[in-house]
mmCIF file of C-alpha atoms in Angstrom:
data_model
loop_
_atom_site.group_PDB
_atom_site.id
_atom_site.type_symbol
_atom_site.label_atom_id
_atom_site.label_comp_id
_atom_site.label_asym_id
_atom_site.label_seq_id
_atom_site.Cartn_x
_atom_site.Cartn_y
_atom_site.Cartn_z
ATOM 1 C CA MET A 261 0.303 0.177 -0.169
ATOM 2 C CA ASN A 262 1.614 3.273 -1.416
ATOM 3 C CA PHE A 263 0.398 6.579 -0.740
ATOM 4 C CA ALA A 264 3.843 8.132 -1.186
ATOM 5 C CA SER A 265 3.054 10.545 -3.289
ATOM 6 C CA ASP A 266 1.484 10.286 -7.038
ATOM 7 C CA ASN A 267 4.571 9.798 -9.018
ATOM 8 C CA VAL A 268 5.146 6.342 -7.516
ATOM 9 C CA TYR A 269 2.884 4.841 -10.038
ATOM 10 C CA GLY A 270 4.025 3.643 -12.681
ATOM 11 C CA VAL A 271 2.669 4.923 -17.362
ATOM 12 C CA HIS A 272 -0.534 4.706 -17.971
ATOM 13 C CA PRO A 273 -1.057 1.739 -20.850
ATOM 14 C CA ARG A 274 -2.753 3.998 -23.457
ATOM 15 C CA ILE A 275 0.487 6.779 -23.105
ATOM 16 C CA LEU A 276 3.195 2.867 -23.157
ATOM 17 C CA ALA A 277 1.120 2.302 -26.387
ATOM 18 C CA ALA A 278 1.355 6.366 -28.028
ATOM 19 C CA LEU A 279 6.080 5.788 -27.265
ATOM 20 C CA SER A 280 5.534 2.416 -28.878
ATOM 21 C CA GLU A 281 3.361 3.610 -32.036
ATOM 22 C CA ALA A 282 5.976 6.943 -31.536
ATOM 23 C CA ASN A 283 8.996 5.126 -31.537
ATOM 24 C CA THR A 284 8.411 3.549 -35.507
ATOM 25 C CA GLY A 285 10.253 5.384 -38.289
ATOM 26 C CA THR A 286 11.277 7.740 -38.768
ATOM 27 C CA ALA A 287 10.384 12.036 -37.646
ATOM 28 C CA PRO A 288 11.529 16.123 -37.498
ATOM 29 C CA SER A 289 13.846 16.676 -34.584
ATOM 30 C CA TYR A 290 13.012 18.980 -32.071
ATOM 31 C CA GLY A 291 10.068 19.363 -31.634
ATOM 32 C CA GLY A 292 8.991 19.776 -35.564
ATOM 33 C CA ASP A 293 6.947 15.994 -35.868
ATOM 34 C CA ASP A 294 3.594 15.791 -36.083
ATOM 35 C CA PHE A 295 2.957 14.522 -33.154
ATOM 36 C CA THR A 296 4.381 18.288 -30.885
ATOM 37 C CA ARG A 297 2.070 19.622 -33.829
ATOM 38 C CA ARG A 298 -1.217 17.859 -33.244
ATOM 39 C CA ALA A 299 -0.632 18.245 -28.646
ATOM 40 C CA GLU A 300 -0.510 22.307 -29.028
ATOM 41 C CA GLU A 301 -3.203 21.805 -31.559
ATOM 42 C CA LYS A 302 -5.535 19.053 -29.067
ATOM 43 C CA LEU A 303 -4.288 21.863 -26.076
ATOM 44 C CA LYS A 304 -5.861 25.112 -28.103
ATOM 45 C CA ALA A 305 -9.137 23.049 -28.376
ATOM 46 C CA ILE A 306 -9.183 21.797 -25.173
ATOM 47 C CA PHE A 307 -8.832 25.489 -24.058
ATOM 48 C CA GLY A 308 -10.338 27.504 -26.131
ATOM 49 C CA CYS A 309 -8.531 29.624 -27.517
ATOM 50 C CA GLU A 310 -5.207 31.132 -28.730
ATOM 51 C CA LEU A 311 -1.935 30.130 -27.490
ATOM 52 C CA ARG A 312 1.418 28.688 -27.208
ATOM 53 C CA ALA A 313 2.562 25.318 -26.085
ATOM 54 C CA PHE A 314 6.324 24.689 -25.091
ATOM 55 C CA LEU A 315 5.944 20.350 -24.680
ATOM 56 C CA VAL A 316 9.123 20.347 -21.371
ATOM 57 C CA THR A 317 10.476 16.554 -19.679
ATOM 58 C CA SER A 318 9.467 17.661 -16.449
ATOM 59 C CA GLY A 319 7.415 20.789 -13.789
ATOM 60 C CA THR A 320 10.603 22.234 -12.262
ATOM 61 C CA ALA A 321 11.704 23.250 -15.151
ATOM 62 C CA ALA A 322 8.878 24.279 -16.367
ATOM 63 C CA ASN A 323 7.772 25.977 -13.611
ATOM 64 C CA GLY A 324 11.284 27.486 -13.780
ATOM 65 C CA LEU A 325 11.360 28.153 -17.203
ATOM 66 C CA ALA A 326 7.535 29.804 -17.139
ATOM 67 C CA LEU A 327 9.164 32.192 -14.712
ATOM 68 C CA SER A 328 11.575 33.628 -16.663
ATOM 69 C CA ALA A 329 8.760 34.536 -19.776
ATOM 70 C CA ILE A 330 7.347 36.473 -16.869
ATOM 71 C CA THR A 331 10.075 39.338 -14.322
ATOM 72 C CA PRO A 332 14.009 39.544 -15.897
ATOM 73 C CA GLY A 333 16.082 39.129 -12.413
ATOM 74 C CA PHE A 334 15.140 41.658 -10.696
ATOM 75 C CA GLY A 335 12.281 41.155 -9.846
ATOM 76 C CA ALA A 336 10.086 39.577 -7.693
ATOM 77 C CA ILE A 337 7.609 36.541 -7.763
ATOM 78 C CA ILE A 338 4.494 36.077 -4.828
ATOM 79 C CA CYS A 339 3.888 32.326 -4.075
ATOM 80 C CA HIS A 340 2.262 30.430 -1.627
ATOM 81 C CA ALA A 341 5.664 30.229 1.291
ATOM 82 C CA GLU A 342 4.842 26.282 1.063
ATOM 83 C CA ALA A 343 4.845 26.470 -2.995
ATOM 84 C CA HIS A 344 6.730 24.085 -4.965
ATOM 85 C CA ILE A 345 8.143 26.386 -7.125
ATOM 86 C CA ASN A 346 9.866 27.868 -3.414
ATOM 87 C CA VAL A 347 10.821 24.708 -1.087
ATOM 88 C CA ASP A 348 10.876 21.829 -3.223
ATOM 89 C CA GLU A 349 13.377 23.433 -6.734
ATOM 90 C CA CYS A 350 16.433 24.359 -5.376
ATOM 91 C CA ASN A 351 16.385 27.346 -7.016
ATOM 92 C CA SER A 352 15.671 26.648 -10.180
ATOM 93 C CA PRO A 353 13.480 29.971 -10.689
ATOM 94 C CA GLU A 354 16.104 32.138 -9.199
ATOM 95 C CA LEU A 355 18.511 30.484 -11.803
ATOM 96 C CA PHE A 356 16.543 30.593 -15.069
ATOM 97 C CA THR A 357 14.927 34.263 -13.234
ATOM 98 C CA GLY A 358 18.505 35.274 -13.473
ATOM 99 C CA GLY A 359 17.461 35.758 -9.521
ATOM 100 C CA ALA A 360 14.366 36.762 -9.426
ATOM 101 C CA LYS A 361 12.958 37.279 -5.550
ATOM 102 C CA LEU A 362 10.271 34.571 -4.540
ATOM 103 C CA ILE A 363 8.428 35.904 -1.856
ATOM 104 C CA GLY A 364 6.474 33.402 0.335
ATOM 105 C CA LEU A 365 3.297 34.297 1.893
ATOM 106 C CA HIS A 366 2.158 31.495 3.971
ATOM 107 C CA GLY A 367 -2.277 31.958 3.720
ATOM 108 C CA ALA A 368 -4.277 28.647 5.526
ATOM 109 C CA ALA A 369 -5.429 25.649 3.576
ATOM 110 C CA GLY A 370 -2.581 26.192 1.251
ATOM 111 C CA LYS A 371 -4.099 28.747 -0.742
ATOM 112 C CA ILE A 372 -3.036 32.726 -1.508
ATOM 113 C CA THR A 373 -5.358 35.640 -0.971
ATOM 114 C CA PRO A 374 -6.477 39.234 -2.227
ATOM 115 C CA ALA A 375 -5.633 40.427 0.981
ATOM 116 C CA LEU A 376 -2.249 38.934 1.384
ATOM 117 C CA ILE A 377 -1.294 40.207 -2.103
ATOM 118 C CA GLU A 378 -2.555 43.458 -1.758
ATOM 119 C CA LYS A 379 -1.048 43.803 2.204
ATOM 120 C CA THR A 380 2.556 42.821 0.676
ATOM 121 C CA LEU A 381 2.584 44.637 -2.108
ATOM 122 C CA LYS A 382 1.908 47.589 0.301
ATOM 123 C CA GLY A 383 5.051 46.886 1.670
ATOM 124 C CA PHE A 384 6.683 47.732 -1.204
ATOM 125 C CA ILE A 385 7.736 51.707 -0.784
ATOM 126 C CA ARG A 386 11.370 51.492 -1.172
ATOM 127 C CA GLY A 387 11.736 52.321 -4.793
ATOM 128 C CA GLU A 388 14.712 50.397 -6.997
ATOM 129 C CA HIS A 389 15.474 49.006 -3.235
ATOM 130 C CA ASP A 390 12.930 46.216 -4.163
ATOM 131 C CA PRO A 391 12.358 43.833 -6.257
ATOM 132 C CA LYS A 392 10.283 44.466 -8.113
ATOM 133 C CA PRO A 393 6.506 43.161 -8.191
ATOM 134 C CA LYS A 394 6.569 41.259 -11.306
ATOM 135 C CA GLY A 395 3.811 38.367 -12.127
ATOM 136 C CA VAL A 396 1.890 35.669 -8.778
ATOM 137 C CA SER A 397 2.117 32.058 -8.921
ATOM 138 C CA LEU A 398 -1.309 30.119 -7.552
ATOM 139 C CA THR A 399 -0.596 26.253 -7.670
ATOM 140 C CA ASN A 400 -3.860 24.568 -8.087
ATOM 141 C CA ALA A 401 -4.463 22.170 -6.959
ATOM 142 C CA THR A 402 -2.607 23.603 -3.280
ATOM 143 C CA GLU A 403 -0.268 21.621 -1.583
ATOM 144 C CA LEU A 404 -1.600 21.007 0.979
ATOM 145 C CA GLY A 405 -5.219 19.368 -1.649
ATOM 146 C CA THR A 406 -7.597 22.449 -1.226
ATOM 147 C CA VAL A 407 -8.270 24.400 -5.111
ATOM 148 C CA TYR A 408 -8.488 27.860 -6.333
ATOM 149 C CA SER A 409 -12.175 28.121 -7.798
ATOM 150 C CA PRO A 410 -12.215 30.300 -10.965
ATOM 151 C CA ALA A 411 -13.932 33.005 -9.292
ATOM 152 C CA GLU A 412 -10.540 33.143 -6.959
ATOM 153 C CA VAL A 413 -8.222 33.353 -9.699
ATOM 154 C CA LYS A 414 -9.930 36.021 -11.214
ATOM 155 C CA ALA A 415 -10.375 38.074 -7.852
ATOM 156 C CA ILE A 416 -5.901 37.411 -7.722
ATOM 157 C CA SER A 417 -5.828 38.583 -10.935
ATOM 158 C CA GLU A 418 -8.190 42.000 -10.407
ATOM 159 C CA VAL A 419 -6.068 42.948 -7.965
ATOM 160 C CA ILE A 420 -2.176 42.646 -9.816
ATOM 161 C CA ARG A 421 -3.910 43.049 -13.224
ATOM 162 C CA PRO A 422 -3.228 47.342 -12.416
ATOM 163 C CA ARG A 423 0.164 46.974 -11.622
ATOM 164 C CA GLY A 424 0.455 45.410 -14.514
ATOM 165 C CA MET A 425 1.812 42.096 -12.660
ATOM 166 C CA LYS A 426 1.200 38.879 -14.732
ATOM 167 C CA LEU A 427 -0.292 35.697 -13.050
ATOM 168 C CA HIS A 428 0.949 31.882 -13.041
ATOM 169 C CA MET A 429 -0.493 29.044 -11.979
ATOM 170 C CA ASP A 430 1.777 25.831 -11.463
ATOM 171 C CA GLY A 431 -1.269 23.135 -12.615
ATOM 172 C CA ALA A 432 1.367 20.067 -11.099
ATOM 173 C CA ARG A 433 -2.557 18.192 -10.472
ATOM 174 C CA PHE A 434 -3.865 20.469 -12.645
ATOM 175 C CA ALA A 435 -6.761 17.912 -14.422
ATOM 176 C CA ASN A 436 -6.505 17.600 -10.387
ATOM 177 C CA ALA A 437 -7.990 21.088 -9.898
ATOM 178 C CA VAL A 438 -10.430 20.984 -13.010
ATOM 179 C CA ALA A 439 -11.913 17.239 -12.362
ATOM 180 C CA GLY A 440 -12.557 18.065 -8.667
ATOM 181 C CA LEU A 441 -14.478 21.866 -9.994
ATOM 182 C CA GLY A 442 -16.053 20.575 -12.634
ATOM 183 C CA CYS A 443 -15.479 23.224 -14.308
ATOM 184 C CA SER A 444 -13.525 23.882 -17.308
ATOM 185 C CA PRO A 445 -10.049 24.374 -18.541
ATOM 186 C CA ALA A 446 -10.382 27.678 -19.661
ATOM 187 C CA GLU A 447 -12.866 28.930 -16.651
ATOM 188 C CA LEU A 448 -9.798 28.011 -14.554
ATOM 189 C CA THR A 449 -7.277 29.772 -16.200
ATOM 190 C CA TRP A 450 -7.286 32.070 -19.129
ATOM 191 C CA LYS A 451 -11.607 33.346 -17.862
ATOM 192 C CA ALA A 452 -9.430 33.744 -14.501
ATOM 193 C CA GLY A 453 -7.147 35.932 -15.943
ATOM 194 C CA VAL A 454 -3.929 33.607 -15.651
ATOM 195 C CA ASP A 455 -1.693 34.456 -18.297
ATOM 196 C CA ALA A 456 0.903 30.626 -18.065
ATOM 197 C CA LEU A 457 0.168 27.581 -17.037
ATOM 198 C CA SER A 458 2.454 24.721 -16.189
ATOM 199 C CA PHE A 459 -0.086 21.955 -17.762
ATOM 200 C CA GLY A 460 1.184 18.826 -14.930
ATOM 201 C CA ALA A 461 1.180 15.386 -16.950
ATOM 202 C CA THR A 462 3.463 13.528 -15.037
ATOM 203 C CA LYS A 463 2.554 13.110 -11.972
ATOM 204 C CA ASN A 464 -1.373 11.463 -13.683
ATOM 205 C CA GLY A 465 -0.056 9.104 -15.726
ATOM 206 C CA ALA A 466 2.312 10.252 -18.595
ATOM 207 C CA MET A 467 6.398 9.224 -18.423
ATOM 208 C CA MET A 468 7.128 12.482 -18.344
ATOM 209 C CA LEU A 469 6.316 15.483 -19.634
ATOM 210 C CA GLU A 470 4.465 18.735 -18.892
ATOM 211 C CA ALA A 471 3.972 21.179 -20.585
ATOM 212 C CA VAL A 472 4.278 25.562 -20.493
ATOM 213 C CA ILE A 473 1.169 26.556 -22.085
ATOM 214 C CA PHE A 474 1.282 31.319 -22.815
ATOM 215 C CA PHE A 475 -1.950 32.604 -22.711
ATOM 216 C CA ASP A 476 -0.575 35.420 -23.377
ATOM 217 C CA LEU A 477 1.390 35.314 -26.820
ATOM 218 C CA ALA A 478 3.013 38.039 -25.906
ATOM 219 C CA LEU A 479 5.259 36.267 -23.205
ATOM 220 C CA ALA A 480 6.194 33.801 -25.364
ATOM 221 C CA GLU A 481 8.092 35.899 -27.448
ATOM 222 C CA ASP A 482 11.721 34.586 -26.698
ATOM 223 C CA PHE A 483 10.541 31.269 -24.882
ATOM 224 C CA ALA A 484 12.083 28.879 -28.116
ATOM 225 C CA TYR A 485 15.804 30.381 -26.881
ATOM 226 C CA ARG A 486 14.624 30.285 -23.160
ATOM 227 C CA ARG A 487 13.820 26.649 -23.250
ATOM 228 C CA MET A 488 16.673 25.456 -25.440
ATOM 229 C CA ARG A 489 18.828 27.819 -23.021
ATOM 230 C CA GLY A 490 17.803 25.697 -20.069
ATOM 231 C CA GLY A 491 18.336 21.952 -21.974
ATOM 232 C CA GLN A 492 14.747 21.547 -22.562
ATOM 233 C CA LEU A 493 14.550 21.189 -26.118
ATOM 234 C CA LEU A 494 14.637 17.215 -27.368
ATOM 235 C CA SER A 495 16.664 16.542 -30.578
ATOM 236 C CA LYS A 496 13.415 13.182 -30.883
ATOM 237 C CA GLY A 497 11.729 15.863 -29.287
ATOM 238 C CA ARG A 498 8.298 13.653 -31.115
ATOM 239 C CA TYR A 499 8.381 11.757 -27.569
ATOM 240 C CA LEU A 500 7.177 13.975 -25.501
ATOM 241 C CA GLY A 501 4.092 15.674 -28.496
ATOM 242 C CA ALA A 502 3.113 11.500 -27.828
ATOM 243 C CA GLN A 503 2.393 11.247 -24.616
ATOM 244 C CA MET A 504 0.853 14.494 -24.695
ATOM 245 C CA VAL A 505 -1.431 13.385 -27.753
ATOM 246 C CA ALA A 506 -2.137 10.588 -25.941
ATOM 247 C CA TYR A 507 -3.141 11.582 -21.933
ATOM 248 C CA LEU A 508 -5.479 14.315 -24.305
ATOM 249 C CA ASP A 509 -7.148 11.639 -26.078
ATOM 250 C CA ASN A 510 -10.267 10.484 -25.195
ATOM 251 C CA ASP A 511 -9.834 12.935 -22.027
ATOM 252 C CA LEU A 512 -7.787 10.371 -20.347
ATOM 253 C CA TRP A 513 -6.491 12.938 -17.965
ATOM 254 C CA LEU A 514 -9.797 13.727 -16.924
ATOM 255 C CA GLU A 515 -10.674 10.095 -16.541
ATOM 256 C CA ASN A 516 -6.926 9.598 -14.699
ATOM 257 C CA ALA A 517 -7.630 12.647 -12.833
ATOM 258 C CA ARG A 518 -11.126 11.877 -11.525
ATOM 259 C CA ARG A 519 -9.920 7.899 -10.356
ATOM 260 C CA ALA A 520 -7.501 9.183 -7.623
ATOM 261 C CA ASN A 521 -9.821 12.019 -6.565
ATOM 262 C CA ALA A 522 -12.620 9.520 -6.168
ATOM 263 C CA LEU A 523 -10.066 7.319 -4.319
ATOM 264 C CA ALA A 524 -8.592 10.346 -2.136
ATOM 265 C CA TRP A 525 -12.604 11.382 -0.718
ATOM 266 C CA LYS A 526 -12.744 7.965 -0.053
ATOM 267 C CA LEU A 527 -9.411 7.698 1.818
ATOM 268 C CA GLY A 528 -10.746 10.689 3.635
ATOM 269 C CA GLN A 529 -14.337 9.762 4.843
ATOM 270 C CA GLY A 530 -12.214 6.671 6.027
ATOM 271 C CA LEU A 531 -9.812 8.247 7.726
ATOM 272 C CA ALA A 532 -12.499 10.415 8.960
ATOM 273 C CA ALA A 533 -14.289 8.014 11.061
ATOM 274 C CA ILE A 534 -11.761 6.748 12.335
ATOM 275 C CA SER A 535 -11.176 7.552 15.900
ATOM 276 C CA GLY A 536 -8.660 9.828 17.299
ATOM 277 C CA ILE A 537 -8.412 11.325 13.138
ATOM 278 C CA ARG A 538 -9.395 14.495 12.166
ATOM 279 C CA ILE A 539 -9.474 15.934 8.862
ATOM 280 C CA PRO A 540 -7.925 19.478 8.866
ATOM 281 C CA ASN A 541 -8.563 20.718 4.975
ATOM 282 C CA PRO A 542 -11.432 19.609 3.011
ATOM 283 C CA VAL A 543 -10.505 16.665 0.730
ATOM 284 C CA GLN A 544 -10.547 18.469 -2.949
ATOM 285 C CA ALA A 545 -8.394 16.546 -5.430
ATOM 286 C CA ASN A 546 -5.666 13.722 -5.454
ATOM 287 C CA GLU A 547 -4.641 14.319 -1.120
ATOM 288 C CA VAL A 548 -5.478 13.821 1.514
ATOM 289 C CA PHE A 549 -4.361 15.416 5.236
ATOM 290 C CA ALA A 550 -4.731 13.988 8.432
ATOM 291 C CA VAL A 551 -4.094 15.438 12.179
ATOM 292 C CA MET A 552 -3.656 11.171 14.187
ATOM 293 C CA PRO A 553 -2.074 9.782 16.998
ATOM 294 C CA ARG A 554 2.067 9.138 16.108
ATOM 295 C CA ARG A 555 1.557 5.454 17.626
ATOM 296 C CA LEU A 556 -0.967 4.067 14.866
ATOM 297 C CA PHE A 557 1.942 5.995 12.287
ATOM 298 C CA ASP A 558 4.034 4.628 13.477
ATOM 299 C CA GLY A 559 1.984 1.119 13.589
ATOM 300 C CA LEU A 560 0.994 1.418 9.768
ATOM 301 C CA GLN A 561 4.550 2.301 9.261
ATOM 302 C CA ALA A 562 5.389 -0.258 10.520
ATOM 303 C CA GLN A 563 2.893 -2.744 8.695
ATOM 304 C CA GLY A 564 5.223 -1.804 5.125
ATOM 305 C CA VAL A 565 2.379 1.773 4.644
ATOM 306 C CA LYS A 566 3.984 3.726 3.021
ATOM 307 C CA PHE A 567 2.398 7.849 3.370
ATOM 308 C CA TYR A 568 4.821 10.588 4.922
ATOM 309 C CA ASP A 569 4.820 12.642 7.875
ATOM 310 C CA TRP A 570 4.038 16.266 6.150
ATOM 311 C CA MET A 571 4.932 19.487 7.917
ATOM 312 C CA PRO A 572 3.471 20.279 10.428
ATOM 313 C CA ASP A 573 3.464 24.366 10.104
ATOM 314 C CA SER A 574 1.324 23.345 7.429
ATOM 315 C CA LEU A 575 -1.745 22.798 8.956
ATOM 316 C CA GLY A 576 -1.472 26.278 10.740
ATOM 317 C CA GLY A 577 -2.526 25.468 13.993
ATOM 318 C CA SER A 578 -2.838 22.691 17.815
ATOM 319 C CA ILE A 579 -1.134 19.756 16.528
ATOM 320 C CA THR A 580 -0.234 17.838 19.890
ATOM 321 C CA ALA A 581 3.828 15.825 20.369
ATOM 322 C CA ASP A 582 1.505 13.080 19.909
ATOM 323 C CA GLU A 583 0.167 13.477 17.321
ATOM 324 C CA ILE A 584 1.433 13.144 13.009
ATOM 325 C CA PHE A 585 0.219 15.666 10.897
ATOM 326 C CA ALA A 586 0.251 13.311 7.421
ATOM 327 C CA ARG A 587 -0.012 13.205 4.045
ATOM 328 C CA PHE A 588 -1.835 11.549 1.536
ATOM 329 C CA VAL A 589 -2.004 11.282 -2.284
ATOM 330 C CA LEU A 590 -3.663 8.577 -4.185
ATOM 331 C CA SER A 591 -3.047 8.223 -7.931
ATOM 332 C CA PHE A 592 -5.067 7.219 -11.089
ATOM 333 C CA ALA A 593 -2.685 3.673 -10.632
ATOM 334 C CA THR A 594 -3.731 3.617 -7.107
ATOM 335 C CA PRO A 595 -5.395 -0.645 -6.667
ATOM 336 C CA GLU A 596 -8.843 0.350 -4.876
ATOM 337 C CA GLU A 597 -8.812 -2.356 -3.334
ATOM 338 C CA ASP A 598 -5.648 -0.514 -1.695
ATOM 339 C CA VAL A 599 -7.728 1.817 -0.170
ATOM 340 C CA ASP A 600 -10.205 -0.921 1.457
ATOM 341 C CA SER A 601 -7.894 -2.326 2.901
ATOM 342 C CA PHE A 602 -5.369 0.439 5.297
ATOM 343 C CA LEU A 603 -8.656 1.224 6.181
ATOM 344 C CA ALA A 604 -9.910 -2.009 7.405
ATOM 345 C CA LEU A 605 -6.300 -2.381 8.920
ATOM 346 C CA ALA A 606 -6.208 1.716 10.289
ATOM 347 C CA HIS A 607 -9.683 0.995 12.050
ATOM 348 C CA GLY A 608 -7.887 -2.343 13.453
ATOM 349 C CA MET A 609 -5.083 -0.012 15.108
ATOM 350 C CA SER A 610 -7.150 2.528 15.738
#
């Protein structure tokens, strides 16, 4: 039973089959292939707008390169204090932007608000002695498994747009957010004011695949050079394009996300019914966070169940020395019987 991450599971069979198909014959190099062209056309159809899409291999590369198109080295990007770009990407955004400053805000349930952003922006009073605020980055779904609604995204956009700032969305689990909200991809992005999206696929069934999508086409002007300099222009780009085409065909991306989300909701409900466990945040995507007795956590780990003791500061509330703030992540490939077996085991040990 492995609930450590959605990265621990493999590649969806339909994506593997697409890679096998792409492996026959020859194709132009460096993204000049038909698979890559079809992938961008499919993304335009899914989002219902004109856009530019650049395929890359990792979310870290997607985020860092996307932010480099938004801010110069003297700029600042506002994000949540626990955003992946701030705590999990080893200064990659700073590297790709040439030194831009990330300003992390401590918002409840993994989210930042217009009020938090406005308060922060009021502190920029030193002119060129401060970095210049150039953008905001939202993670959707968030690091705590919650989601920003289209209205929440739009409210943040309306705060920063008059200041000439751009809005980036880290969508490593974008499919889970869309599936959880039941909205359209357009409603959650460009219609709400998002300028650039890191569109994730790796956590949701791909082998290694993300896309940097620009709804503000001006941001894409020199991005081909940024991607090349960042070592993310693959000579055999057809293997990225083939993955993306298969990922989007017949809404596989949403099918996978709905299954992962449904398993998370089932796990969350089951955990909430166990004495001594509480679920502090709503389960809105494919992650479940639970406060549980330390003895139960240790006992489950001893039985070989894999899940994380998460950062207690993320909770933003009281947690005793005898408790653990635990994270569970569900995948499209998580066996449902693993959820059932885990809940039965936890019930028996509680």
